[in-house]
Short mmCIF file of C-alpha atoms and ligand atoms in Angstrom, two decimals:
data_model
loop_
_atom_site.label_atom_id
_atom_site.label_comp_id
_atom_site.label_asym_id
_atom_site.label_seq_id
_atom_site.Cartn_x
_atom_site.Cartn_y
_atom_site.Cartn_z
CA MET E 9 9.85 -11.02 -22.19
CA ALA E 10 10.74 -7.98 -20.08
CA LYS E 11 9.69 -8.13 -16.44
CA GLY E 12 6.76 -5.85 -15.58
CA ILE E 13 6.89 -2.90 -13.19
CA PHE E 14 5.66 -3.25 -9.64
CA ILE E 15 3.91 -0.12 -8.33
CA THR E 16 2.51 0.26 -4.81
CA PHE E 17 0.21 2.87 -3.30
CA GLU E 18 0.75 3.90 0.30
CA GLY E 19 -0.69 6.49 2.68
CA ILE E 20 -2.91 6.90 5.71
CA GLU E 21 -6.57 5.88 5.74
CA GLY E 22 -8.55 8.07 3.35
CA SER E 23 -5.51 9.45 1.52
CA GLY E 24 -6.88 8.14 -1.80
CA LYS E 25 -4.90 4.93 -2.40
CA THR E 26 -7.81 2.89 -3.71
CA THR E 27 -9.19 5.78 -5.77
CA GLN E 28 -5.80 6.52 -7.37
CA GLY E 29 -4.72 2.89 -7.80
CA LYS E 30 -7.89 2.11 -9.70
CA LEU E 31 -7.66 5.28 -11.81
CA LEU E 32 -4.09 4.41 -12.78
CA PHE E 33 -5.19 0.86 -13.62
CA GLU E 34 -7.98 2.19 -15.88
CA SER E 35 -5.75 4.75 -17.62
CA LEU E 36 -3.02 2.22 -18.36
CA LYS E 37 -5.53 -0.35 -19.57
CA LYS E 38 -7.11 2.24 -21.87
CA GLN E 39 -3.70 2.88 -23.41
CA GLY E 40 -3.34 -0.83 -24.12
CA TYR E 41 -0.89 -1.76 -21.38
CA ASP E 42 -1.07 -5.15 -19.67
CA VAL E 43 -1.88 -4.20 -16.10
CA VAL E 44 -3.39 -5.78 -13.03
CA TYR E 45 -4.77 -4.20 -9.83
CA THR E 46 -4.38 -5.94 -6.51
CA TYR E 47 -4.34 -5.05 -2.81
CA GLU E 48 -3.25 -6.09 0.67
CA PRO E 49 -4.34 -7.64 2.83
CA GLY E 50 -6.57 -10.29 1.33
CA ASP E 51 -6.45 -10.50 -2.46
CA THR E 52 -6.06 -14.30 -2.64
CA GLU E 53 -8.36 -17.11 -1.55
CA ALA E 54 -6.33 -17.75 1.62
CA GLY E 55 -5.86 -14.02 2.07
CA LYS E 56 -9.59 -13.38 2.38
CA HIS E 57 -9.59 -15.36 5.61
CA ILE E 58 -6.45 -13.64 6.86
CA ARG E 59 -7.98 -10.23 6.06
CA GLU E 60 -10.97 -11.00 8.24
CA LEU E 61 -8.66 -11.79 11.19
CA LEU E 62 -6.70 -8.60 10.55
CA LEU E 63 -9.44 -6.05 10.02
CA ASN E 64 -12.45 -7.26 12.01
CA SER E 65 -12.30 -5.10 15.14
CA GLU E 66 -14.25 -7.77 17.09
CA ILE E 67 -11.36 -10.26 16.78
CA LYS E 68 -8.61 -9.45 19.29
CA ILE E 69 -5.05 -10.31 18.23
CA THR E 70 -1.65 -9.32 19.63
CA PRO E 71 0.68 -6.98 17.69
CA LEU E 72 3.01 -9.91 16.92
CA CYS E 73 0.15 -12.08 15.68
CA GLU E 74 -0.93 -9.14 13.51
CA LEU E 75 2.57 -8.72 12.09
CA LEU E 76 2.87 -12.41 11.22
CA LEU E 77 -0.56 -12.51 9.63
CA TYR E 78 0.49 -9.65 7.34
CA PHE E 79 3.57 -11.64 6.37
CA ALA E 80 1.46 -14.77 5.83
CA ASP E 81 -0.92 -12.86 3.58
CA ARG E 82 1.99 -11.37 1.65
CA ALA E 83 3.73 -14.74 1.20
CA GLN E 84 0.63 -16.07 -0.53
CA HIS E 85 0.02 -12.84 -2.45
CA ILE E 86 3.54 -12.55 -3.88
CA GLU E 87 3.63 -16.15 -5.12
CA GLU E 88 0.03 -16.45 -6.28
CA LYS E 89 -0.49 -13.06 -7.86
CA ILE E 90 2.30 -10.49 -7.94
CA LYS E 91 5.24 -12.51 -9.29
CA PRO E 92 3.29 -14.51 -11.90
CA TYR E 93 2.05 -11.26 -13.48
CA LEU E 94 5.40 -9.47 -13.30
CA GLU E 95 7.06 -12.47 -14.95
CA VAL E 96 4.84 -12.18 -18.01
CA GLY E 97 5.46 -8.44 -18.31
CA PHE E 98 2.35 -6.98 -16.64
CA THR E 99 2.46 -3.75 -14.67
CA VAL E 100 1.23 -4.71 -11.20
CA ILE E 101 -0.52 -2.04 -9.12
CA CYS E 102 -0.82 -2.94 -5.46
CA ASP E 103 -2.85 -1.04 -2.85
CA ARG E 104 -0.57 -1.26 0.24
CA PHE E 105 2.52 -3.47 0.61
CA THR E 106 5.57 -3.88 2.90
CA ASP E 107 5.86 -0.15 3.67
CA SER E 108 2.43 -0.41 5.33
CA THR E 109 3.77 -3.13 7.62
CA ILE E 110 6.82 -1.05 8.51
CA VAL E 111 4.77 2.02 9.40
CA TYR E 112 1.66 0.47 10.99
CA GLN E 113 3.24 -2.43 12.89
CA GLY E 114 6.65 -0.77 13.29
CA TYR E 115 6.39 3.00 13.66
CA ALA E 116 2.82 3.04 15.01
CA ARG E 117 2.47 -0.21 17.04
CA GLY E 118 6.08 -0.16 18.19
CA ILE E 119 7.37 -3.51 16.89
CA SER E 120 11.08 -3.40 16.04
CA ILE E 121 11.56 -2.03 12.52
CA ASP E 122 14.76 -4.07 12.28
CA LEU E 123 12.75 -7.23 12.98
CA ILE E 124 10.27 -6.35 10.22
CA GLN E 125 13.04 -5.57 7.76
CA ASN E 126 14.92 -8.74 8.68
CA LEU E 127 11.79 -10.82 8.13
CA ASN E 128 11.30 -9.14 4.78
CA ARG E 129 14.87 -9.97 3.85
CA GLU E 130 14.78 -13.60 5.03
CA LEU E 131 11.31 -14.42 3.76
CA PHE E 132 11.08 -12.44 0.54
CA ASN E 133 14.68 -11.66 -0.31
CA ASP E 134 13.92 -7.93 0.12
CA PHE E 135 11.38 -8.05 -2.69
CA MET E 136 10.26 -4.41 -3.01
CA PRO E 137 8.30 -2.26 -5.48
CA ASP E 138 9.94 -0.42 -8.38
CA LEU E 139 7.82 2.64 -7.57
CA THR E 140 5.87 3.58 -4.45
CA VAL E 141 3.32 6.37 -4.68
CA LEU E 142 2.95 7.95 -1.25
CA LEU E 143 -0.27 9.93 -0.94
CA ASP E 144 0.49 12.31 1.89
CA CYS E 145 -2.20 14.25 3.69
CA PRO E 146 -2.95 15.52 7.19
CA VAL E 147 -4.61 12.91 9.41
CA GLU E 148 -7.75 14.97 9.92
CA ILE E 149 -8.32 15.18 6.18
CA GLY E 150 -7.86 11.45 5.51
CA LEU E 151 -9.92 10.33 8.47
CA GLY E 152 -12.53 12.98 7.70
CA ARG E 153 -13.01 11.58 4.18
CA ASN E 154 -13.48 8.06 5.50
CA ARG E 155 -15.80 9.22 8.26
CA LYS E 156 -18.11 10.46 5.53
CA ILE E 157 -18.38 6.93 4.15
CA ASN E 158 -18.55 5.43 7.68
CA LYS E 159 -15.64 3.00 7.20
CA LYS E 160 -14.65 1.45 10.54
CA ASP E 161 -12.08 -1.34 10.48
CA LYS E 162 -9.47 -2.12 13.15
CA PHE E 163 -7.22 0.70 12.00
CA GLU E 164 -9.84 3.33 11.34
CA ILE E 165 -10.89 3.19 14.99
CA GLU E 166 -7.33 3.91 16.19
CA ASN E 167 -6.72 7.34 17.73
CA PHE E 168 -5.31 10.46 16.10
CA SER E 169 -1.76 9.99 17.42
CA PHE E 170 -1.61 6.47 15.94
CA HIS E 171 -2.36 7.90 12.49
CA GLU E 172 0.13 10.73 13.02
CA LYS E 173 2.81 8.09 13.66
CA VAL E 174 1.74 6.33 10.48
CA ARG E 175 1.95 9.53 8.45
CA ASN E 176 5.35 10.48 9.88
CA GLY E 177 6.61 6.92 9.45
CA TYR E 178 5.78 7.06 5.75
CA LEU E 179 7.52 10.42 5.32
CA GLU E 180 10.60 9.03 7.06
CA LEU E 181 10.66 5.97 4.75
CA ALA E 182 10.25 8.23 1.72
CA LYS E 183 13.20 10.33 2.86
CA ARG E 184 15.31 7.20 3.25
CA SER E 185 14.39 5.70 -0.16
CA GLN E 186 13.98 8.73 -2.39
CA GLU E 187 14.71 6.77 -5.57
CA ARG E 188 11.68 4.51 -5.00
CA PHE E 189 9.14 6.96 -3.53
CA PHE E 190 6.99 9.47 -5.39
CA VAL E 191 5.40 11.66 -2.72
CA LEU E 192 2.29 13.64 -3.59
CA ASP E 193 0.08 16.14 -1.81
CA ALA E 194 -3.10 14.07 -1.49
CA THR E 195 -5.22 17.10 -0.56
CA GLU E 196 -5.20 18.19 -4.20
CA PRO E 197 -8.20 17.31 -6.36
CA THR E 198 -8.43 13.67 -7.48
CA GLU E 199 -7.87 14.44 -11.19
CA ILE E 200 -4.74 16.51 -10.51
CA VAL E 201 -3.20 13.76 -8.37
CA ALA E 202 -4.16 11.14 -10.95
CA GLU E 203 -2.53 13.12 -13.77
CA LYS E 204 0.75 13.45 -11.85
CA ILE E 205 0.84 9.73 -11.10
CA TYR E 206 0.03 8.79 -14.68
CA LYS E 207 2.81 11.03 -16.06
CA LYS E 208 5.32 9.60 -13.61
CA VAL E 209 4.42 6.00 -14.47
CA ILE E 210 4.51 6.63 -18.22
CA SER E 211 7.94 8.25 -17.89
CA ILE E 212 9.20 5.11 -16.13
CA ILE E 213 7.64 2.75 -18.67
CA GLU E 214 9.10 4.78 -21.56
CA SER E 215 12.56 4.80 -20.00
CA LEU E 216 12.75 0.98 -19.93
N1 ADP P 13 -8.07 13.95 -3.83
C1 ADP P 13 -9.24 13.75 -3.21
N2 ADP P 13 -10.02 14.79 -2.84
C2 ADP P 13 -11.20 14.60 -2.19
N3 ADP P 13 -11.70 13.38 -1.85
C3 ADP P 13 -10.97 12.30 -2.20
C4 ADP P 13 -9.72 12.42 -2.89
N4 ADP P 13 -9.22 11.17 -3.09
C5 ADP P 13 -10.11 10.32 -2.56
N5 ADP P 13 -11.18 10.98 -2.03
C6 ADP P 13 -12.35 10.39 -1.35
O1 ADP P 13 -11.90 10.03 -0.04
C7 ADP P 13 -12.46 8.78 0.35
C8 ADP P 13 -11.31 7.80 0.65
O2 ADP P 13 -10.62 7.51 -0.55
P1 ADP P 13 -9.93 6.08 -0.78
O3 ADP P 13 -9.40 6.06 -2.16
O4 ADP P 13 -10.89 4.99 -0.39
O5 ADP P 13 -8.75 6.17 0.29
P2 ADP P 13 -7.83 5.01 0.88
O6 ADP P 13 -7.94 3.84 -0.05
O7 ADP P 13 -6.47 5.63 0.92
O8 ADP P 13 -8.37 4.75 2.27
C9 ADP P 13 -13.34 8.33 -0.79
O9 ADP P 13 -14.67 8.70 -0.49
C10 ADP P 13 -12.81 9.10 -1.98
O10 ADP P 13 -13.79 9.34 -2.94
MG1 MG P 14 -8.48 1.85 0.31
#
């Protein structure tokens, strides 16, 4: 059986990752494709506990502890969920993945990007998505959307310049890996963005 495609959604808080990931999941399912939706951090039994440590703003952890918890969550997630589905030919849609670690812990928190990439290589053999949808939008728009729904985890309470570093970090990664990234203007209406993503994904599936 052919291996499935691994698609990740990336972008700042409020850029529309969860909205678009779920819409893509629904559209593919409706067309009869085998597809699964998952997210980081926390979409395994062990991961739920790790997510609480990572996102609860009452629990203080150091940047290095944070980095290693993301890797711990991902180790469990890849083995328990992502790889088993890819191996039986499912399309796997994942809300955030390694690029998030590179931009949040690397570009924004200041941990060495080489260290993060070396860990990724040693631990996961550079396991990366086939396609990464980057939903790009100005920080004030993304944060403004989330403010409306009063979402306040450890990252949402970070300051403007932190999120600017995240946004710029993503754009830098996209420039470096143009073959993997599909960058979209996330300020466009939801349906327009969804249509572009769907067309892109179908063109990849049909080219296999
Ligand atoms: N293209 C869009 N235009 C306007 N609002 C949007 C758009 N995409 C998402 N939203 C809204 O913005 C908020 C954050 O979206 P969400 O998908 O949760 O973002 P993320 O998962 O990237 O944090 C939600 O209330 C969502 O309905
Ligand atoms: Mg989300």
